[in-house]
Amino acid sequence: MSYPWPAGARAAVCFTIDFDGESPHLWRTRNQPGEAVGELEQRRYGPRRGLANLLSMMDNLDLRATVFVPGWIADRYPWQVREIAERGHELALHGWCHEPPTTLDRSDLARTLGRAADTLAGISGVRPAGYRSPSWDMNQTIFGVLHELGIGYDSSLMGDDRPYLVDGLVEVPVDWATDDAPYYRYVGGDPRPPATAPALRGGWAAEIEAAGRHGSLCMITVHPWLSGRPARVDALESLLAPVVADPALCTATAGALAEHHRERAGGSGISLDGFDISLDDLGRPDHD
Ligand SMILES: [Zn+2]
């Protein structure tokens, strides 16, 4: 059964940015902060320059993205976050300081995400509707917390290649193959150099072509500290220009895709493909 993408499109290409800057490094080293600044500075290229390069590229293409931002980053870089909102992009949750949900208990999850939602809303004037887990790490507890916070969709799981429902939350699925981190993340000491921009553009063009043939979603995830560098932004612009120009490809934000899925599913909890997964059916442990 082919998925009914918005406006009769044959497939969808969703462009998303995880604007997390130095927050993953700060969370990872929180117990031994140390004096090293190399990786911190590498990651700060994102808020300092990479994000602006990506925003200009998207303005050139008239493409709107979903930008997932940890609350701590929004608090530290409010001007950049305001700029994202003013240029018409969607802002969504990405933890407080990039802490994976599996490391927090229920009350800490609710507290940190509530604070992050307040921070994003305070800057943009709009409450976020979506969530992406830091490191795409999820647990069963978080679904209840997201419902309580009024979050309507998640974008962290890989159970399908089109939107589906998990515990009543719309899942707009991701894919490691179209995330820039496995290709570009290089912080020294790795025997393998980072992928070149032309190589990544070629690989992702094949992913987009295949999505077009199969009627599926190609979810692209980039990080400003990685893909915001000049040759990489140029590669993205040349990759995405024909996508934006192709009426057979829907380029809606993750939030718009989630809303479309919920409307088409009739709000009854029945997904279009029959993949309405309740985590209770999978045997939720008593201790969650
Ligand atoms: Zn992240």
Short mmCIF file of C-alpha atoms and ligand atoms in Angstrom, two decimals:
data_model
loop_
_atom_site.label_atom_id
_atom_site.label_comp_id
_atom_site.label_asym_id
_atom_site.label_seq_id
_atom_site.Cartn_x
_atom_site.Cartn_y
_atom_site.Cartn_z
CA MET A 1 0.00 0.00 0.00
CA SER A 2 1.49 3.31 -0.99
CA TYR A 3 1.62 5.99 1.67
CA PRO A 4 -0.57 9.06 0.99
CA TRP A 5 2.03 11.84 1.22
CA PRO A 6 0.78 15.46 1.35
CA ALA A 7 -0.35 17.04 -1.95
CA GLY A 8 -0.22 13.73 -3.78
CA ALA A 9 3.58 13.51 -3.64
CA ARG A 10 5.18 10.18 -4.44
CA ALA A 11 7.70 10.26 -1.57
CA ALA A 12 9.07 12.62 1.09
CA VAL A 13 12.47 14.13 1.87
CA CYS A 14 12.56 15.70 5.33
CA PHE A 15 15.52 17.94 6.13
CA THR A 16 16.34 18.15 9.84
CA ILE A 17 19.12 19.80 11.81
CA ASP A 18 20.30 18.64 15.22
CA PHE A 19 21.67 21.93 16.56
CA ASP A 20 23.37 20.53 19.62
CA GLY A 21 26.77 22.29 19.49
CA GLU A 22 28.98 21.43 22.44
CA SER A 23 26.17 19.98 24.59
CA PRO A 24 26.91 16.26 23.88
CA HIS A 25 30.54 16.80 24.90
CA LEU A 26 29.55 18.71 28.04
CA TRP A 27 27.13 15.95 29.06
CA ARG A 28 29.67 13.20 28.38
CA THR A 29 32.45 14.90 30.37
CA ARG A 30 30.20 16.31 33.14
CA ASN A 31 31.94 14.26 35.84
CA GLN A 32 35.50 15.01 34.63
CA PRO A 33 35.30 18.38 32.82
CA GLY A 34 39.10 18.71 32.39
CA GLU A 35 40.96 21.51 30.60
CA ALA A 36 40.84 20.28 26.98
CA VAL A 37 39.15 22.65 24.54
CA GLY A 38 39.81 20.97 21.16
CA GLU A 39 36.52 19.13 20.75
CA LEU A 40 34.60 21.96 22.43
CA GLU A 41 35.88 24.42 19.85
CA GLN A 42 35.29 21.98 16.99
CA ARG A 43 31.66 21.68 18.09
CA ARG A 44 31.28 25.45 18.64
CA TYR A 45 31.83 25.90 14.91
CA GLY A 46 28.14 24.95 14.75
CA PRO A 47 26.62 27.86 16.67
CA ARG A 48 29.42 30.23 15.58
CA ARG A 49 29.30 29.68 11.81
CA GLY A 50 27.86 26.35 10.61
CA LEU A 51 24.26 27.13 11.51
CA ALA A 52 24.33 30.44 9.61
CA ASN A 53 25.77 28.67 6.55
CA LEU A 54 22.95 26.10 6.65
CA LEU A 55 20.28 28.80 7.15
CA SER A 56 21.59 30.72 4.09
CA MET A 57 21.62 27.51 2.03
CA MET A 58 18.00 26.80 2.99
CA ASP A 59 16.97 30.40 2.20
CA ASN A 60 18.55 29.98 -1.26
CA LEU A 61 16.46 26.86 -1.83
CA ASP A 62 13.33 28.13 -0.06
CA LEU A 63 13.44 24.95 2.03
CA ARG A 64 12.06 24.76 5.60
CA ALA A 65 13.67 22.43 8.14
CA THR A 66 12.93 21.07 11.57
CA VAL A 67 15.68 22.06 13.99
CA PHE A 68 16.07 20.03 17.19
CA VAL A 69 17.74 22.08 19.93
CA PRO A 70 18.74 21.12 23.49
CA GLY A 71 17.41 23.64 26.03
CA TRP A 72 20.91 24.43 27.27
CA ILE A 73 22.00 25.39 23.73
CA ALA A 74 18.92 27.60 23.29
CA ASP A 75 19.72 29.27 26.61
CA ARG A 76 23.34 29.87 25.58
CA TYR A 77 22.68 30.85 21.95
CA PRO A 78 19.27 32.58 21.99
CA TRP A 79 20.12 34.84 19.03
CA GLN A 80 20.78 31.82 16.78
CA VAL A 81 17.58 30.10 17.92
CA ARG A 82 15.54 33.27 17.30
CA GLU A 83 17.04 33.42 13.82
CA ILE A 84 15.95 29.83 13.11
CA ALA A 85 12.37 30.68 14.13
CA GLU A 86 12.30 34.00 12.27
CA ARG A 87 13.33 32.29 9.03
CA GLY A 88 10.30 30.03 9.28
CA HIS A 89 11.84 26.77 10.49
CA GLU A 90 10.30 24.49 13.10
CA LEU A 91 11.96 24.24 16.53
CA ALA A 92 11.68 20.98 18.45
CA LEU A 93 13.03 19.38 21.62
CA HIS A 94 16.38 17.57 21.92
CA GLY A 95 16.81 17.17 25.71
CA TRP A 96 18.21 19.81 28.08
CA CYS A 97 21.95 19.19 27.73
CA HIS A 98 21.80 16.25 25.31
CA GLU A 99 21.26 13.71 28.09
CA PRO A 100 19.99 10.38 26.69
CA PRO A 101 16.56 9.56 28.17
CA THR A 102 17.84 6.15 29.26
CA THR A 103 20.07 7.91 31.82
CA LEU A 104 17.22 9.77 33.59
CA ASP A 105 14.33 8.69 35.79
CA ARG A 106 10.78 9.76 35.00
CA SER A 107 10.71 12.92 37.12
CA ASP A 108 14.06 14.15 35.76
CA LEU A 109 12.89 13.48 32.20
CA ALA A 110 9.73 15.52 32.80
CA ARG A 111 11.65 18.32 34.52
CA THR A 112 14.41 18.65 31.92
CA LEU A 113 12.09 18.47 28.89
CA GLY A 114 9.58 20.85 30.48
CA ARG A 115 12.37 23.36 31.07
CA ALA A 116 13.65 22.92 27.50
CA ALA A 117 10.13 23.44 26.08
CA ASP A 118 9.73 26.63 28.17
CA THR A 119 13.11 27.90 26.93
CA LEU A 120 12.30 27.31 23.24
CA ALA A 121 8.82 28.83 23.66
CA GLY A 122 10.30 31.84 25.48
CA ILE A 123 12.60 32.59 22.54
CA SER A 124 10.33 31.76 19.59
CA GLY A 125 6.85 32.35 21.03
CA VAL A 126 5.80 28.86 19.88
CA ARG A 127 5.68 25.73 22.06
CA PRO A 128 7.52 22.82 20.43
CA ALA A 129 5.35 19.97 19.11
CA GLY A 130 8.09 17.42 18.50
CA TYR A 131 10.97 15.62 20.14
CA ARG A 132 14.15 13.90 18.99
CA SER A 133 16.08 11.91 21.51
CA PRO A 134 19.76 12.77 21.95
CA SER A 135 21.73 9.93 20.34
CA TRP A 136 18.40 8.43 19.16
CA ASP A 137 18.26 6.56 22.42
CA MET A 138 14.71 5.93 23.66
CA ASN A 139 13.04 4.07 26.50
CA GLN A 140 9.43 3.20 27.27
CA THR A 141 9.05 5.81 30.04
CA ILE A 142 9.55 8.78 27.79
CA PHE A 143 6.38 8.22 25.75
CA GLY A 144 4.20 9.02 28.79
CA VAL A 145 6.31 12.09 29.60
CA LEU A 146 6.00 13.41 26.04
CA HIS A 147 2.20 12.93 26.11
CA GLU A 148 2.02 14.91 29.38
CA LEU A 149 4.05 17.73 27.84
CA GLY A 150 1.70 17.92 24.85
CA ILE A 151 4.34 16.67 22.43
CA GLY A 152 2.65 15.07 19.42
CA TYR A 153 5.52 13.38 17.63
CA ASP A 154 8.92 11.81 18.06
CA SER A 155 11.70 11.49 15.50
CA SER A 156 14.26 9.05 16.94
CA LEU A 157 13.25 5.52 15.93
CA MET A 158 13.83 3.39 12.85
CA GLY A 159 10.89 0.96 12.85
CA ASP A 160 9.58 2.03 9.44
CA ASP A 161 10.43 4.23 6.46
CA ARG A 162 7.24 6.33 6.70
CA PRO A 163 5.40 7.88 9.68
CA TYR A 164 3.76 5.42 12.08
CA LEU A 165 2.35 5.42 15.60
CA VAL A 166 4.10 4.28 18.78
CA ASP A 167 2.00 4.43 21.95
CA GLY A 168 -0.24 7.07 20.38
CA LEU A 169 2.71 9.30 19.44
CA VAL A 170 3.42 9.83 15.74
CA GLU A 171 6.88 8.56 14.90
CA VAL A 172 8.60 10.35 11.99
CA PRO A 173 11.42 7.84 11.60
CA VAL A 174 15.15 8.48 11.21
CA ASP A 175 17.91 6.49 9.52
CA TRP A 176 21.62 6.27 10.38
CA ALA A 177 22.41 6.05 6.65
CA THR A 178 21.18 9.62 6.13
CA ASP A 179 22.67 11.14 9.30
CA ASP A 180 25.92 13.09 8.70
CA ALA A 181 27.53 12.03 11.99
CA PRO A 182 28.71 8.53 10.99
CA TYR A 183 30.38 10.04 7.89
CA TYR A 184 31.72 13.42 9.02
CA ARG A 185 32.31 13.15 12.77
CA TYR A 186 36.07 13.07 13.24
CA VAL A 187 37.61 14.16 16.51
CA GLY A 188 41.11 12.78 16.04
CA GLY A 189 42.60 9.38 16.72
CA ASP A 190 40.29 7.63 14.27
CA PRO A 191 42.25 5.71 11.61
CA ARG A 192 39.56 6.52 9.03
CA PRO A 193 39.37 10.08 7.65
CA PRO A 194 35.94 11.74 7.42
CA ALA A 195 33.95 11.09 4.24
CA THR A 196 34.38 13.66 1.49
CA ALA A 197 31.44 15.92 0.64
CA PRO A 198 31.11 14.56 -2.97
CA ALA A 199 31.06 10.96 -1.63
CA LEU A 200 28.30 11.78 0.84
CA ARG A 201 26.31 13.72 -1.78
CA GLY A 202 26.46 10.68 -4.09
CA GLY A 203 25.37 8.25 -1.38
CA TRP A 204 22.49 10.44 -0.26
CA ALA A 205 21.37 11.08 -3.84
CA ALA A 206 21.00 7.28 -4.16
CA GLU A 207 18.91 7.26 -0.94
CA ILE A 208 16.62 10.01 -2.30
CA GLU A 209 16.23 8.25 -5.65
CA ALA A 210 15.31 5.00 -3.89
CA ALA A 211 12.77 6.80 -1.65
CA GLY A 212 11.19 8.18 -4.82
CA ARG A 213 10.88 4.71 -6.32
CA HIS A 214 9.63 3.05 -3.11
CA GLY A 215 7.33 5.90 -2.01
CA SER A 216 9.11 6.19 1.34
CA LEU A 217 10.55 8.90 3.57
CA CYS A 218 14.18 9.96 3.28
CA MET A 219 14.93 11.61 6.65
CA ILE A 220 18.09 13.67 6.44
CA THR A 221 19.79 14.66 9.69
CA VAL A 222 22.69 17.10 9.79
CA HIS A 223 24.67 18.85 12.53
CA PRO A 224 25.88 22.44 12.00
CA TRP A 225 29.35 21.67 13.44
CA LEU A 226 29.75 18.92 10.80
CA SER A 227 27.65 19.79 7.73
CA GLY A 228 27.90 23.56 8.22
CA ARG A 229 31.45 23.61 6.75
CA PRO A 230 31.73 25.24 3.29
CA ALA A 231 32.27 22.24 0.98
CA ARG A 232 29.62 20.27 2.86
CA VAL A 233 27.00 23.04 2.71
CA ASP A 234 27.67 23.40 -1.02
CA ALA A 235 27.23 19.63 -1.47
CA LEU A 236 23.92 19.77 0.41
CA GLU A 237 22.69 22.67 -1.71
CA SER A 238 23.43 20.81 -4.96
CA LEU A 239 21.87 17.62 -3.54
CA LEU A 240 18.69 19.35 -2.39
CA ALA A 241 18.08 21.84 -5.24
CA PRO A 242 16.53 19.19 -7.55
CA VAL A 243 14.58 17.72 -4.62
CA VAL A 244 12.92 21.06 -3.86
CA ALA A 245 12.16 21.58 -7.57
CA ASP A 246 10.52 18.14 -7.95
CA PRO A 247 6.75 18.30 -7.27
CA ALA A 248 6.70 14.51 -6.80
CA LEU A 249 8.79 14.92 -3.64
CA CYS A 250 7.24 16.38 -0.48
CA THR A 251 9.73 18.44 1.55
CA ALA A 252 7.53 19.22 4.57
CA THR A 253 8.94 19.63 8.09
CA ALA A 254 8.79 16.73 10.55
CA GLY A 255 5.98 18.54 12.39
CA ALA A 256 3.91 18.91 9.21
CA LEU A 257 4.45 15.23 8.32
CA ALA A 258 3.36 14.20 11.83
CA GLU A 259 0.25 16.39 11.66
CA HIS A 260 -0.61 14.99 8.23
CA HIS A 261 -0.23 11.43 9.50
CA ARG A 262 -2.49 12.09 12.50
CA GLU A 263 -5.16 13.75 10.33
CA ARG A 264 -5.10 10.99 7.72
CA ALA A 265 -5.21 8.33 10.44
CA GLY A 266 -8.39 10.02 11.71
CA GLY A 267 -7.12 10.48 15.27
CA SER A 268 -8.50 7.05 16.08
CA GLY A 269 -5.15 5.53 16.90
CA ILE A 270 -5.29 3.40 13.76
CA SER A 271 -2.27 3.92 11.58
CA LEU A 272 -2.49 3.90 7.81
CA ASP A 273 -0.38 0.81 7.43
CA GLY A 274 -1.63 -1.05 10.46
CA PHE A 275 1.62 -0.40 12.32
CA ASP A 276 0.11 1.06 15.47
CA ILE A 277 2.44 -0.24 18.10
CA SER A 278 1.55 -0.13 21.75
CA LEU A 279 4.56 -0.65 23.96
CA ASP A 280 2.24 -2.38 26.45
CA ASP A 281 1.81 -5.16 23.91
CA LEU A 282 5.53 -5.72 24.02
CA GLY A 283 5.53 -6.35 27.79
CA ARG A 284 6.28 -3.11 29.56
CA PRO A 285 8.37 -3.84 32.67
CA ASP A 286 6.69 -3.07 36.03
CA HIS A 287 9.53 -0.88 37.18
CA ASP A 288 9.28 1.87 34.57
ZN ZN B 1 22.08 15.43 19.16
#
